[in-house]
Structures are given as C-alpha cells and as structure tokens.
PDB file of C-alpha atoms in Angstrom:
ATOM      1  CA  ASN A 137      30.038  13.311  21.418  1.00 63.00           C
ATOM      2  CA  THR A 138      32.435  14.227  24.226  1.00 63.00           C
ATOM      3  CA  CYS A 139      33.081  13.497  27.891  1.00 63.00           C
ATOM      4  CA  THR A 140      35.211  15.079  30.610  1.00 62.00           C
ATOM      5  CA  GLY A 141      35.466  14.026  34.215  1.00 52.00           C
ATOM      6  CA  GLY A 142      38.854  12.891  35.365  1.00 51.00           C
ATOM      7  CA  GLN A 143      39.674   9.217  35.583  1.00 48.00           C
ATOM      8  CA  VAL A 144      36.081   7.983  35.085  1.00 59.00           C
ATOM      9  CA  CYS A 145      34.429   9.223  31.902  1.00 65.00           C
ATOM     10  CA  SER A 146      32.260   7.812  29.118  1.00 71.00           C
ATOM     11  CA  GLN A 147      30.364   9.277  26.164  1.00 82.00           C
ATOM     12  CA  TRP A 148      26.674   9.237  25.328  1.00 86.00           C
ATOM     13  CA  ARG A 149      25.663   5.947  23.714  1.00 87.00           C
ATOM     14  CA  VAL A 150      22.682   3.984  22.515  1.00 88.00           C
ATOM     15  CA  ALA A 151      20.690   2.548  25.428  1.00 84.00           C
ATOM     16  CA  PRO A 152      20.628  -1.264  25.780  1.00 82.00           C
ATOM     17  CA  ASP A 153      17.063  -1.469  24.445  1.00 83.00           C
ATOM     18  CA  GLY A 154      18.044   0.521  21.322  1.00 85.00           C
ATOM     19  CA  ARG A 155      15.213   3.044  21.820  1.00 87.00           C
ATOM     20  CA  ALA A 156      17.140   6.012  23.230  1.00 90.00           C
ATOM     21  CA  LEU A 157      20.452   7.773  23.747  1.00 90.00           C
ATOM     22  CA  LEU A 158      21.908   7.384  27.233  1.00 88.00           C
ATOM     23  CA  SER A 159      24.255   9.928  28.870  1.00 87.00           C
ATOM     24  CA  GLY A 160      27.715   8.872  29.977  1.00 79.00           C
ATOM     25  CA  VAL A 161      29.677   8.870  33.213  1.00 77.00           C
ATOM     26  CA  GLY A 162      31.213  12.170  34.308  1.00 78.00           C
ATOM     27  CA  ASN A 163      30.474  15.262  32.252  1.00 85.00           C
ATOM     28  CA  SER A 164      29.262  14.145  28.815  1.00 86.00           C
ATOM     29  CA  ALA A 165      27.676  15.975  25.891  1.00 90.00           C
ATOM     30  CA  VAL A 166      26.224  15.084  22.509  1.00 91.00           C
ATOM     31  CA  GLY A 167      25.303  17.549  19.792  1.00 91.00           C
ATOM     32  CA  ALA A 168      24.679  18.291  16.134  1.00 91.00           C
ATOM     33  CA  THR A 169      24.673  21.210  13.701  1.00 93.00           C
ATOM     34  CA  TYR A 170      21.896  21.579  11.124  1.00 91.00           C
ATOM     35  CA  THR A 171      20.950  24.061   8.416  1.00 90.00           C
ATOM     36  CA  PHE A 172      17.268  25.002   8.441  1.00 90.00           C
ATOM     37  CA  ASN A 173      16.035  25.999   4.993  1.00 85.00           C
ATOM     38  CA  SER A 174      12.976  27.545   6.590  1.00 85.00           C
ATOM     39  CA  ALA A 175      11.739  28.329  10.076  1.00 88.00           C
ATOM     40  CA  GLY A 176      11.295  25.025  11.914  1.00 90.00           C
ATOM     41  CA  THR A 177      11.161  23.192  15.200  1.00 93.00           C
ATOM     42  CA  VAL A 178      13.325  20.879  17.267  1.00 94.00           C
ATOM     43  CA  LYS A 179      11.451  18.377  19.418  1.00 94.00           C
ATOM     44  CA  PHE A 180      12.481  15.482  21.661  1.00 95.00           C
ATOM     45  CA  HIS A 181      11.454  13.434  24.700  1.00 94.00           C
ATOM     46  CA  TYR A 182      13.755  13.074  27.686  1.00 94.00           C
ATOM     47  CA  GLN A 183      13.881  11.345  31.054  1.00 92.00           C
ATOM     48  CA  VAL A 184      16.389  12.155  33.830  1.00 89.00           C
ATOM     49  CA  TYR A 185      17.466  10.463  37.049  1.00 86.00           C
ATOM     50  CA  ILE A 186      19.252  12.877  39.376  1.00 82.00           C
ATOM     51  CA  ALA A 187      19.473  11.747  42.992  1.00 73.00           C
ATOM     52  CA  GLN A 188      22.332  13.952  44.146  1.00 73.00           C
ATOM     53  CA  SER A 189      24.526  16.406  42.232  1.00 74.00           C
ATOM     54  CA  GLY A 190      23.786  15.645  38.556  1.00 78.00           C
ATOM     55  CA  MET A 191      22.493  18.215  36.055  1.00 88.00           C
ATOM     56  CA  PHE A 192      20.887  17.932  32.614  1.00 91.00           C
ATOM     57  CA  ALA A 193      20.794  20.838  30.118  1.00 93.00           C
ATOM     58  CA  PHE A 194      19.839  21.469  26.497  1.00 95.00           C
ATOM     59  CA  TYR A 195      21.413  24.295  24.456  1.00 96.00           C
ATOM     60  CA  ILE A 196      20.729  25.952  21.110  1.00 95.00           C
ATOM     61  CA  ASP A 197      23.577  28.104  19.821  1.00 95.00           C
ATOM     62  CA  ASN A 198      25.181  28.002  23.307  1.00 92.00           C
ATOM     63  CA  SER A 199      22.026  29.386  24.976  1.00 94.00           C
ATOM     64  CA  ILE A 200      20.517  27.110  27.620  1.00 93.00           C
ATOM     65  CA  LEU A 201      16.835  26.397  27.013  1.00 93.00           C
ATOM     66  CA  LEU A 202      16.161  23.418  29.285  1.00 92.00           C
ATOM     67  CA  TYR A 203      17.577  22.644  32.715  1.00 91.00           C
ATOM     68  CA  GLU A 204      16.944  19.872  35.225  1.00 90.00           C
ATOM     69  CA  GLY A 205      18.854  19.952  38.529  1.00 84.00           C
ATOM     70  CA  ALA A 206      19.390  17.986  41.711  1.00 76.00           C
ATOM     71  CA  GLN A 207      16.825  15.515  43.066  1.00 78.00           C
ATOM     72  CA  LYS A 208      14.937  15.267  39.764  1.00 84.00           C
ATOM     73  CA  ILE A 209      13.676  11.751  39.108  1.00 85.00           C
ATOM     74  CA  MET A 210      11.248  11.385  36.196  1.00 86.00           C
ATOM     75  CA  THR A 211       9.137   8.239  36.140  1.00 86.00           C
ATOM     76  CA  GLN A 212       7.823   9.102  32.650  1.00 89.00           C
ATOM     77  CA  PRO A 213       9.509  10.860  29.692  1.00 90.00           C
ATOM     78  CA  GLY A 214       8.802  14.560  29.258  1.00 92.00           C
ATOM     79  CA  GLU A 215       8.471  16.416  25.957  1.00 93.00           C
ATOM     80  CA  PHE A 216      10.343  19.530  24.900  1.00 94.00           C
ATOM     81  CA  PHE A 217      10.082  21.534  21.676  1.00 93.00           C
ATOM     82  CA  PHE A 218      11.401  24.891  20.542  1.00 94.00           C
ATOM     83  CA  ASP A 219      10.911  26.943  17.357  1.00 94.00           C
ATOM     84  CA  VAL A 220      14.034  27.997  15.464  1.00 93.00           C
ATOM     85  CA  GLN A 221      14.572  30.497  12.673  1.00 92.00           C
ATOM     86  CA  GLU A 222      15.938  29.809   9.218  1.00 90.00           C
ATOM     87  CA  GLY A 223      19.721  29.344   9.187  1.00 90.00           C
ATOM     88  CA  VAL A 224      22.474  27.259  10.788  1.00 92.00           C
ATOM     89  CA  HIS A 225      22.008  26.189  14.429  1.00 94.00           C
ATOM     90  CA  ASP A 226      24.055  24.213  16.964  1.00 95.00           C
ATOM     91  CA  PHE A 227      22.241  21.807  19.317  1.00 95.00           C
ATOM     92  CA  LYS A 228      23.760  20.228  22.425  1.00 94.00           C
ATOM     93  CA  TRP A 229      22.537  17.973  25.253  1.00 94.00           C
ATOM     94  CA  SER A 230      24.764  17.769  28.368  1.00 92.00           C
ATOM     95  CA  PHE A 231      24.719  15.804  31.573  1.00 89.00           C
ATOM     96  CA  PHE A 232      27.069  16.764  34.409  1.00 84.00           C
ATOM     97  CA  SER A 233      28.315  14.416  37.144  1.00 77.00           C
ATOM     98  CA  GLY A 234      26.893  11.260  35.577  1.00 64.00           C
ATOM     99  CA  ARG A 235      27.443   8.259  37.830  1.00 67.00           C
ATOM    100  CA  LEU A 236      28.071   4.606  36.902  1.00 60.00           C
ATOM    101  CA  ASP A 237      27.756   2.933  33.549  1.00 48.00           C
ATOM    102  CA  SER A 238      24.793   0.763  34.519  1.00 48.00           C
ATOM    103  CA  PRO A 239      21.341   2.375  34.823  1.00 50.00           C
ATOM    104  CA  ASN A 240      20.303  -0.599  36.963  1.00 49.00           C
ATOM    105  CA  ALA A 241      22.295   0.651  39.932  1.00 49.00           C
ATOM    106  CA  LEU A 242      20.402   2.442  42.684  1.00 49.00           C
ATOM    107  CA  ASP A 243      22.746   5.412  42.605  1.00 58.00           C
ATOM    108  CA  PHE A 244      22.659   5.822  38.806  1.00 70.00           C
ATOM    109  CA  GLU A 245      22.466   9.414  37.612  1.00 80.00           C
ATOM    110  CA  GLY A 246      21.915  10.128  33.937  1.00 85.00           C
ATOM    111  CA  ALA A 247      19.521  11.080  31.160  1.00 88.00           C
ATOM    112  CA  TYR A 248      17.711   9.387  28.275  1.00 91.00           C
ATOM    113  CA  LEU A 249      16.864  11.097  24.970  1.00 94.00           C
ATOM    114  CA  TYR A 250      14.044   9.750  22.767  1.00 92.00           C
ATOM    115  CA  ASP A 251      12.537  10.658  19.385  1.00 92.00           C
ATOM    116  CA  ILE A 252      14.702  13.650  18.424  1.00 92.00           C
ATOM    117  CA  GLU A 253      13.104  15.491  15.484  1.00 92.00           C
ATOM    118  CA  PHE A 254      14.304  18.446  13.414  1.00 92.00           C
ATOM    119  CA  MET A 255      11.544  19.983  11.268  1.00 89.00           C
ATOM    120  CA  GLY A 256      12.436  22.576   8.641  1.00 84.00           C
ATOM    121  CA  LEU A 257      15.541  20.982   7.124  1.00 82.00           C
ATOM    122  CA  ASP A 258      13.930  20.144   3.780  1.00 74.00           C
ATOM    123  CA  SER A 259      13.443  22.949   1.305  1.00 63.00           C
ATOM    124  CA  ALA A 260      10.118  23.162  -0.516  1.00 57.00           C
ATOM    125  CA  ASP A 261       9.782  24.511  -4.027  1.00 59.00           C
ATOM    126  CA  ALA A 262       8.834  28.164  -4.017  1.00 60.00           C
ATOM    127  CA  GLN A 263       6.915  27.711  -7.263  1.00 67.00           C
ATOM    128  CA  CYS A 264       5.655  24.948  -9.511  1.00 76.00           C
ATOM    129  CA  THR A 265       8.036  23.352 -12.006  1.00 80.00           C
ATOM    130  CA  PRO A 266       6.879  23.734 -15.633  1.00 84.00           C
ATOM    131  CA  CYS A 267       5.907  20.557 -17.464  1.00 88.00           C
ATOM    132  CA  ALA A 268       8.339  19.268 -20.084  1.00 90.00           C
ATOM    133  CA  PRO A 269       7.561  19.983 -23.755  1.00 91.00           C
ATOM    134  CA  GLY A 270       4.796  17.687 -24.923  1.00 93.00           C
ATOM    135  CA  TRP A 271       3.305  17.443 -21.416  1.00 93.00           C
ATOM    136  CA  VAL A 272       0.598  19.538 -19.736  1.00 92.00           C
ATOM    137  CA  SER A 273      -1.089  19.907 -16.354  1.00 89.00           C
ATOM    138  CA  SER A 274      -4.267  21.375 -14.995  1.00 82.00           C
ATOM    139  CA  SER A 275      -4.262  24.324 -12.599  1.00 77.00           C
ATOM    140  CA  ASN A 276      -3.090  23.363  -9.074  1.00 75.00           C
ATOM    141  CA  SER A 277      -2.141  19.891 -10.317  1.00 79.00           C
ATOM    142  CA  SER A 278       0.776  18.005  -8.756  1.00 80.00           C
ATOM    143  CA  SER A 279       1.632  16.045 -11.912  1.00 86.00           C
ATOM    144  CA  CYS A 280       1.927  16.398 -15.694  1.00 90.00           C
ATOM    145  CA  ARG A 281       0.279  14.263 -18.369  1.00 91.00           C
ATOM    146  CA  GLN A 282       1.562  13.406 -21.820  1.00 94.00           C
ATOM    147  CA  CYS A 283      -0.146  14.828 -24.919  1.00 94.00           C
ATOM    148  CA  PRO A 284      -1.586  12.089 -27.180  1.00 93.00           C
ATOM    149  CA  SER A 285      -0.899  11.580 -30.888  1.00 92.00           C
ATOM    150  CA  ASN A 286      -1.747  14.436 -33.239  1.00 92.00           C
ATOM    151  CA  THR A 287      -1.556  17.046 -30.486  1.00 94.00           C
ATOM    152  CA  TYR A 288       1.304  19.113 -29.057  1.00 94.00           C
ATOM    153  CA  ALA A 289       2.335  21.452 -26.238  1.00 92.00           C
ATOM    154  CA  ASN A 290       5.442  23.636 -26.209  1.00 85.00           C
ATOM    155  CA  GLY A 291       4.915  25.968 -23.246  1.00 76.00           C
ATOM    156  CA  ARG A 292       2.968  26.479 -20.044  1.00 70.00           C
ATOM    157  CA  HIS A 293      -0.236  24.915 -21.303  1.00 74.00           C
ATOM    158  CA  THR A 294      -3.128  23.381 -19.420  1.00 82.00           C
ATOM    159  CA  TYR A 295      -4.312  21.503 -22.521  1.00 89.00           C
ATOM    160  CA  CYS A 296      -2.887  19.789 -25.626  1.00 93.00           C
ATOM    161  CA  ILE A 297      -3.337  21.673 -28.919  1.00 93.00           C
ATOM    162  CA  PRO A 298      -4.609  19.606 -31.893  1.00 94.00           C
ATOM    163  CA  CYS A 299      -2.297  19.584 -34.908  1.00 92.00           C
ATOM    164  CA  SER A 300      -5.337  20.243 -37.100  1.00 88.00           C
ATOM    165  CA  ALA A 301      -5.531  23.715 -35.547  1.00 85.00           C
ATOM    166  CA  LEU A 302      -2.320  24.551 -37.435  1.00 81.00           C
ATOM    167  CA  ASP A 303      -2.519  22.385 -40.564  1.00 87.00           C
ATOM    168  CA  ALA A 304      -4.962  19.642 -41.504  1.00 85.00           C
ATOM    169  CA  ASN A 305      -2.047  17.725 -43.077  1.00 90.00           C
ATOM    170  CA  SER A 306       0.190  17.667 -39.998  1.00 93.00           C
ATOM    171  CA  TYR A 307       0.736  15.037 -37.308  1.00 93.00           C
ATOM    172  CA  SER A 308       2.634  14.322 -34.094  1.00 93.00           C
ATOM    173  CA  MET A 309       3.621  11.360 -31.954  1.00 92.00           C
ATOM    174  CA  PRO A 310       2.700  11.187 -28.223  1.00 93.00           C
ATOM    175  CA  GLY A 311       4.566  13.738 -26.096  1.00 93.00           C
ATOM    176  CA  SER A 312       5.454  16.081 -28.966  1.00 94.00           C
ATOM    177  CA  GLU A 313       6.276  19.781 -28.669  1.00 92.00           C
ATOM    178  CA  ALA A 314       5.482  20.459 -32.339  1.00 92.00           C
ATOM    179  CA  CYS A 315       3.536  19.024 -35.279  1.00 93.00           C
ATOM    180  CA  LEU A 316       5.204  17.896 -38.500  1.00 93.00           C
ATOM    181  CA  PRO A 317       3.958  17.773 -42.100  1.00 93.00           C
ATOM    182  CA  ARG A 318       2.540  14.396 -43.059  1.00 92.00           C
ATOM    183  CA  PRO A 319       4.824  12.614 -45.579  1.00 92.00           C
ATOM    184  CA  THR A 320       3.424  11.076 -48.740  1.00 93.00           C
ATOM    185  CA  CYS A 321       2.620   7.384 -48.254  1.00 94.00           C
ATOM    186  CA  SER A 322       5.307   4.944 -49.486  1.00 94.00           C
ATOM    187  CA  ASP A 323       5.643   1.163 -49.578  1.00 93.00           C
ATOM    188  CA  GLU A 324       7.259   1.361 -46.099  1.00 93.00           C
ATOM    189  CA  ASP A 325       3.899   2.468 -44.667  1.00 93.00           C
ATOM    190  CA  TYR A 326       2.300  -0.917 -45.457  1.00 95.00           C
ATOM    191  CA  TYR A 327       2.857  -4.532 -44.453  1.00 94.00           C
ATOM    192  CA  LEU A 328       1.623  -7.787 -45.999  1.00 94.00           C
ATOM    193  CA  VAL A 329      -0.938  -9.863 -44.096  1.00 94.00           C
ATOM    194  CA  TYR A 330      -1.740 -13.496 -45.026  1.00 94.00           C
ATOM    195  CA  GLY A 331      -4.996 -15.263 -44.259  1.00 93.00           C
ATOM    196  CA  ASP A 332      -5.490 -18.923 -43.308  1.00 92.00           C
ATOM    197  CA  CYS A 333      -4.968 -21.649 -45.853  1.00 93.00           C
ATOM    198  CA  THR A 334      -8.327 -22.793 -47.297  1.00 92.00           C
ATOM    199  CA  MET A 335      -9.580 -25.499 -49.637  1.00 91.00           C
ATOM    200  CA  ASN A 336     -11.195 -24.077 -52.772  1.00 91.00           C
ATOM    201  CA  GLN A 337     -14.192 -25.579 -54.607  1.00 90.00           C
ATOM    202  CA  ASP A 338     -11.928 -26.878 -57.342  1.00 90.00           C
ATOM    203  CA  GLY A 339      -9.809 -28.760 -54.799  1.00 88.00           C
ATOM    204  CA  THR A 340      -6.888 -26.356 -54.843  1.00 91.00           C
ATOM    205  CA  LEU A 341      -5.421 -24.664 -51.779  1.00 92.00           C
ATOM    206  CA  SER A 342      -4.875 -20.943 -51.398  1.00 94.00           C
ATOM    207  CA  ARG A 343      -4.699 -18.121 -48.866  1.00 94.00           C
ATOM    208  CA  SER A 344      -5.475 -14.426 -49.078  1.00 95.00           C
ATOM    209  CA  ALA A 345      -2.745 -11.794 -49.244  1.00 94.00           C
ATOM    210  CA  SER A 346      -3.506  -8.151 -48.563  1.00 95.00           C
ATOM    211  CA  TYR A 347      -1.600  -5.010 -47.569  1.00 94.00           C
ATOM    212  CA  THR A 348      -2.505  -3.114 -44.405  1.00 94.00           C
ATOM    213  CA  ARG A 349      -1.468   0.404 -43.347  1.00 92.00           C
ATOM    214  CA  LYS A 350       0.965   0.524 -40.421  1.00 90.00           C
ATOM    215  CA  MET A 351      -0.366   2.157 -37.273  1.00 87.00           C
ATOM    216  CA  PRO A 352      -0.314   4.837 -36.154  1.00 83.00           C
ATOM    217  CA  SER A 353      -0.841   6.038 -39.697  1.00 86.00           C
ATOM    218  CA  ILE A 354       0.986   9.304 -40.377  1.00 88.00           C
ATOM    219  CA  CYS A 355       1.330   9.309 -44.177  1.00 91.00           C
ATOM    220  CA  LEU A 356      -0.779  11.285 -46.594  1.00 89.00           C
ATOM    221  CA  ASP A 357      -2.651   9.899 -49.583  1.00 88.00           C
ATOM    222  CA  GLY A 358      -2.351  11.818 -52.802  1.00 87.00           C
ATOM    223  CA  PRO A 359      -1.583  11.585 -56.519  1.00 90.00           C
ATOM    224  CA  LEU A 360       2.023  10.601 -55.818  1.00 90.00           C
ATOM    225  CA  ALA A 361       1.263   8.280 -52.866  1.00 92.00           C
ATOM    226  CA  TYR A 362       2.115   4.583 -53.045  1.00 93.00           C
ATOM    227  CA  ARG A 363      -0.779   2.305 -53.966  1.00 93.00           C
ATOM    228  CA  PRO A 364      -0.395  -1.250 -52.643  1.00 93.00           C
ATOM    229  CA  PRO A 365      -1.532  -4.207 -54.811  1.00 93.00           C
ATOM    230  CA  ALA A 366      -5.171  -5.206 -54.436  1.00 94.00           C
ATOM    231  CA  PRO A 367      -5.999  -8.189 -52.198  1.00 93.00           C
ATOM    232  CA  ALA A 368      -5.409 -11.485 -53.990  1.00 94.00           C
ATOM    233  CA  GLN A 369      -5.238 -15.242 -53.469  1.00 93.00           C
ATOM    234  CA  THR A 370      -1.835 -16.869 -53.340  1.00 94.00           C
ATOM    235  CA  GLN A 371      -0.507 -20.360 -52.654  1.00 92.00           C
ATOM    236  CA  CYS A 372      -0.379 -21.723 -49.137  1.00 92.00           C
ATOM    237  CA  ALA A 373       2.918 -21.790 -47.319  1.00 90.00           C
ATOM    238  CA  PRO A 374       4.698 -25.180 -47.078  1.00 88.00           C
ATOM    239  CA  CYS A 375       4.166 -27.086 -43.838  1.00 87.00           C
ATOM    240  CA  PRO A 376       7.007 -26.784 -41.318  1.00 85.00           C
ATOM    241  CA  ASP A 377       9.563 -29.615 -41.111  1.00 81.00           C
ATOM    242  CA  GLY A 378       8.126 -32.690 -39.435  1.00 79.00           C
ATOM    243  CA  LEU A 379       4.516 -31.927 -40.437  1.00 86.00           C
ATOM    244  CA  TYR A 380       2.527 -33.003 -43.496  1.00 85.00           C
ATOM    245  CA  ARG A 381      -0.384 -31.398 -45.301  1.00 85.00           C
ATOM    246  CA  ASP A 382      -3.857 -32.861 -44.944  1.00 85.00           C
ATOM    247  CA  GLY A 383      -6.102 -30.613 -46.985  1.00 86.00           C
ATOM    248  CA  ALA A 384      -5.844 -27.069 -45.652  1.00 89.00           C
ATOM    249  CA  GLN A 385      -4.190 -28.165 -42.404  1.00 89.00           C
ATOM    250  CA  CYS A 386      -0.668 -29.172 -41.410  1.00 88.00           C
ATOM    251  CA  LYS A 387      -0.565 -32.229 -39.155  1.00 88.00           C
ATOM    252  CA  ILE A 388       2.060 -34.092 -37.184  1.00 87.00           C
ATOM    253  CA  CYS A 389       2.789 -37.781 -37.803  1.00 85.00           C
ATOM    254  CA  ALA A 390       1.783 -40.354 -35.257  1.00 82.00           C
ATOM    255  CA  ASP A 391       4.287 -41.658 -32.719  1.00 81.00           C
ATOM    256  CA  GLY A 392       6.796 -44.012 -34.331  1.00 79.00           C
ATOM    257  CA  THR A 393       6.533 -42.448 -37.797  1.00 81.00           C
ATOM    258  CA  TYR A 394       8.114 -39.525 -39.625  1.00 82.00           C
ATOM    259  CA  VAL A 395       7.667 -37.369 -42.728  1.00 83.00           C
ATOM    260  CA  ASP A 396       9.900 -38.328 -45.683  1.00 77.00           C
ATOM    261  CA  PRO A 397       9.992 -35.291 -48.022  1.00 72.00           C
ATOM    262  CA  SER A 398      11.572 -37.449 -50.798  1.00 72.00           C
ATOM    263  CA  SER A 399       8.599 -39.826 -50.973  1.00 68.00           C
ATOM    264  CA  PRO A 400       6.243 -39.571 -53.977  1.00 63.00           C
ATOM    265  CA  VAL A 401       3.025 -37.656 -53.355  1.00 61.00           C
ATOM    266  CA  SER A 402       1.059 -40.894 -53.864  1.00 56.00           C
ATOM    267  CA  ASP A 403       2.815 -42.570 -50.900  1.00 66.00           C
ATOM    268  CA  PRO A 404       1.479 -42.278 -47.340  1.00 72.00           C
ATOM    269  CA  PRO A 405       2.868 -39.052 -45.818  1.00 80.00           C
ATOM    270  CA  CYS A 406       4.181 -40.713 -42.662  1.00 84.00           C
ATOM    271  CA  LYS A 407       6.635 -43.604 -42.649  1.00 82.00           C
ATOM    272  CA  ALA A 408       8.039 -45.907 -39.987  1.00 80.00           C
ATOM    273  CA  PRO A 409      11.834 -46.084 -39.669  1.00 75.00           C
ATOM    274  CA  GLU A 410      13.551 -49.192 -41.048  1.00 70.00           C
ATOM    275  CA  GLY A 411      16.098 -51.349 -39.192  1.00 59.00           C
ATOM    276  CA  ASP A 412      17.598 -50.408 -35.857  1.00 53.00           C
ATOM    277  CA  HIS A 413      16.545 -46.732 -35.776  1.00 51.00           C
ATOM    278  CA  TYR A 414      14.575 -44.649 -33.388  1.00 49.00           C
ATOM    279  CA  LEU A 415      12.822 -41.345 -33.641  1.00 49.00           C
ATOM    280  CA  TYR A 416      13.852 -38.271 -31.666  1.00 50.00           C
ATOM    281  CA  ARG A 417      11.055 -35.759 -31.272  1.00 50.00           C
TER     282      ARG A 417
END
C-alpha cells in the first residue's frame, strides 16, 4: 500500500462503511502477490469517480488489464474478472491524481474496490488418500469406515475381511489390520454377578452368584480352558451404614431415629437419641 503525490498524499484504506477499499489522495496503489496452485481467476467489483484528471488502473504482473480515465463517474459498481495461469502473480490497483480525503466533497476523485476474490489458491488432492489400516471405503467414497470386531483390513480394500476366512479360532478388535489367535479362556475372562437378596421358604435370606463371560468374548474354550464355578446361592450382603434389614430389603430409619449396630437383634432396629443430641443426616 503506497502513495506518491508531493505534499498531499494518503494510502488506500477501508471505506467508512467497512464494505470496500477506498483509494487515497494523490497517486496511491494497493497490491498483493499470490501463488496459484492451479489455473484460477481474480474477480472484483469497482466503482470510480473521475470528474477531471484522475485515472484508475488494474495490473497483473505489471501488465495493465483495466483502465478508467477522465470524466468517468459510475453510479453503480462494475464487475471485472480475469483468468490467470498456475504460478506466482502480482496484482495491483492504482488511482492517479486522487483528490480530497472525503468522498462527500463534490470534487472528490477516487475509486472503491469491493469483493476481491482469488480462485485457484487452494490445492486439491490429485488422488484419493488410502484409508488407514483397519478402515475401508467404497469406490468413489469421500470417507472411510472402521472394520467391526472379528474382521480386518490391511490394504486398499473396499470391504472388511472376516477373521474366519483365515482361521476359525482367530479374532480382532474394531479397526484392526490383522487377526490374532484366540487365547485359552482364563479366570480373567469372567466376572461375578450377584442377584437380588430374596427370602427363602425356610425364612433364610440368600442371593444368587454366577460368573458371566466378559464381552466382547475373545477367549477359546477347550480342555485347558478355565471353568468358572456353577451358579450358587450365597448370603446377602450387609445393609449399608444407616440402614437396617427388613426381610430381603434394606430400609432407612424414620426421622429422629438411628441404627445402633451394637443393639441385640431382638431390640427394635431404630433408636431415638438420648439426652441433648441431634441427628445429622
């Protein structure tokens, strides 16, 4: 952004309404240099006010492509566009003999630039990017999708290959590039699950305890595989602090009472505090 013109000179600047660039006083120029990664286009709108000796010009690589001379007053913006080849290009807009800083004056001479666009700066991929291992895509797809469990993909595939196609005793986790042999099941492949506490016919309390295989299940049953204990009945878990057992359920004491774990079983489960005490719940 430059200006020359003796004692009175000012550069191009943003117009008061913020919608355009406005030329300066004297001889002013504004420009830019861009690298086009492919053949593209430069496009802009402009509006000039030249009552006497002013001149507006647009250059690409020092060659003038647009010129507006004396006695040119545009009541509406005009459009200009020009195709450019791949490579580095210099762009410059100049206004000569600009007069006054205020476009409200009757003898104002200057130019406005709107909506400058450079198309062709972004580089597009020349070919598709392969999906990552464990991911696939369909032909002409713009995205990849992850292979599910027990499948794999390790190259330019359009589908996930089942592990069973290689070995019936192999497995994989989602997004795998290879299948692995299934390990023999061990105690770490199971977890213990308790049922609800129930009242039995003989008046005792119990709950079920059984072992369940962790999911997703990857281990292999066999002669040497771990065998979890069979489902069985076991005692109910103690009630949490502050609750008492009423049959198969744990209940909370009424307001103003508390559970005294040292009281005999024959005593009421909830007691009221003695003396000057209060309950914090």
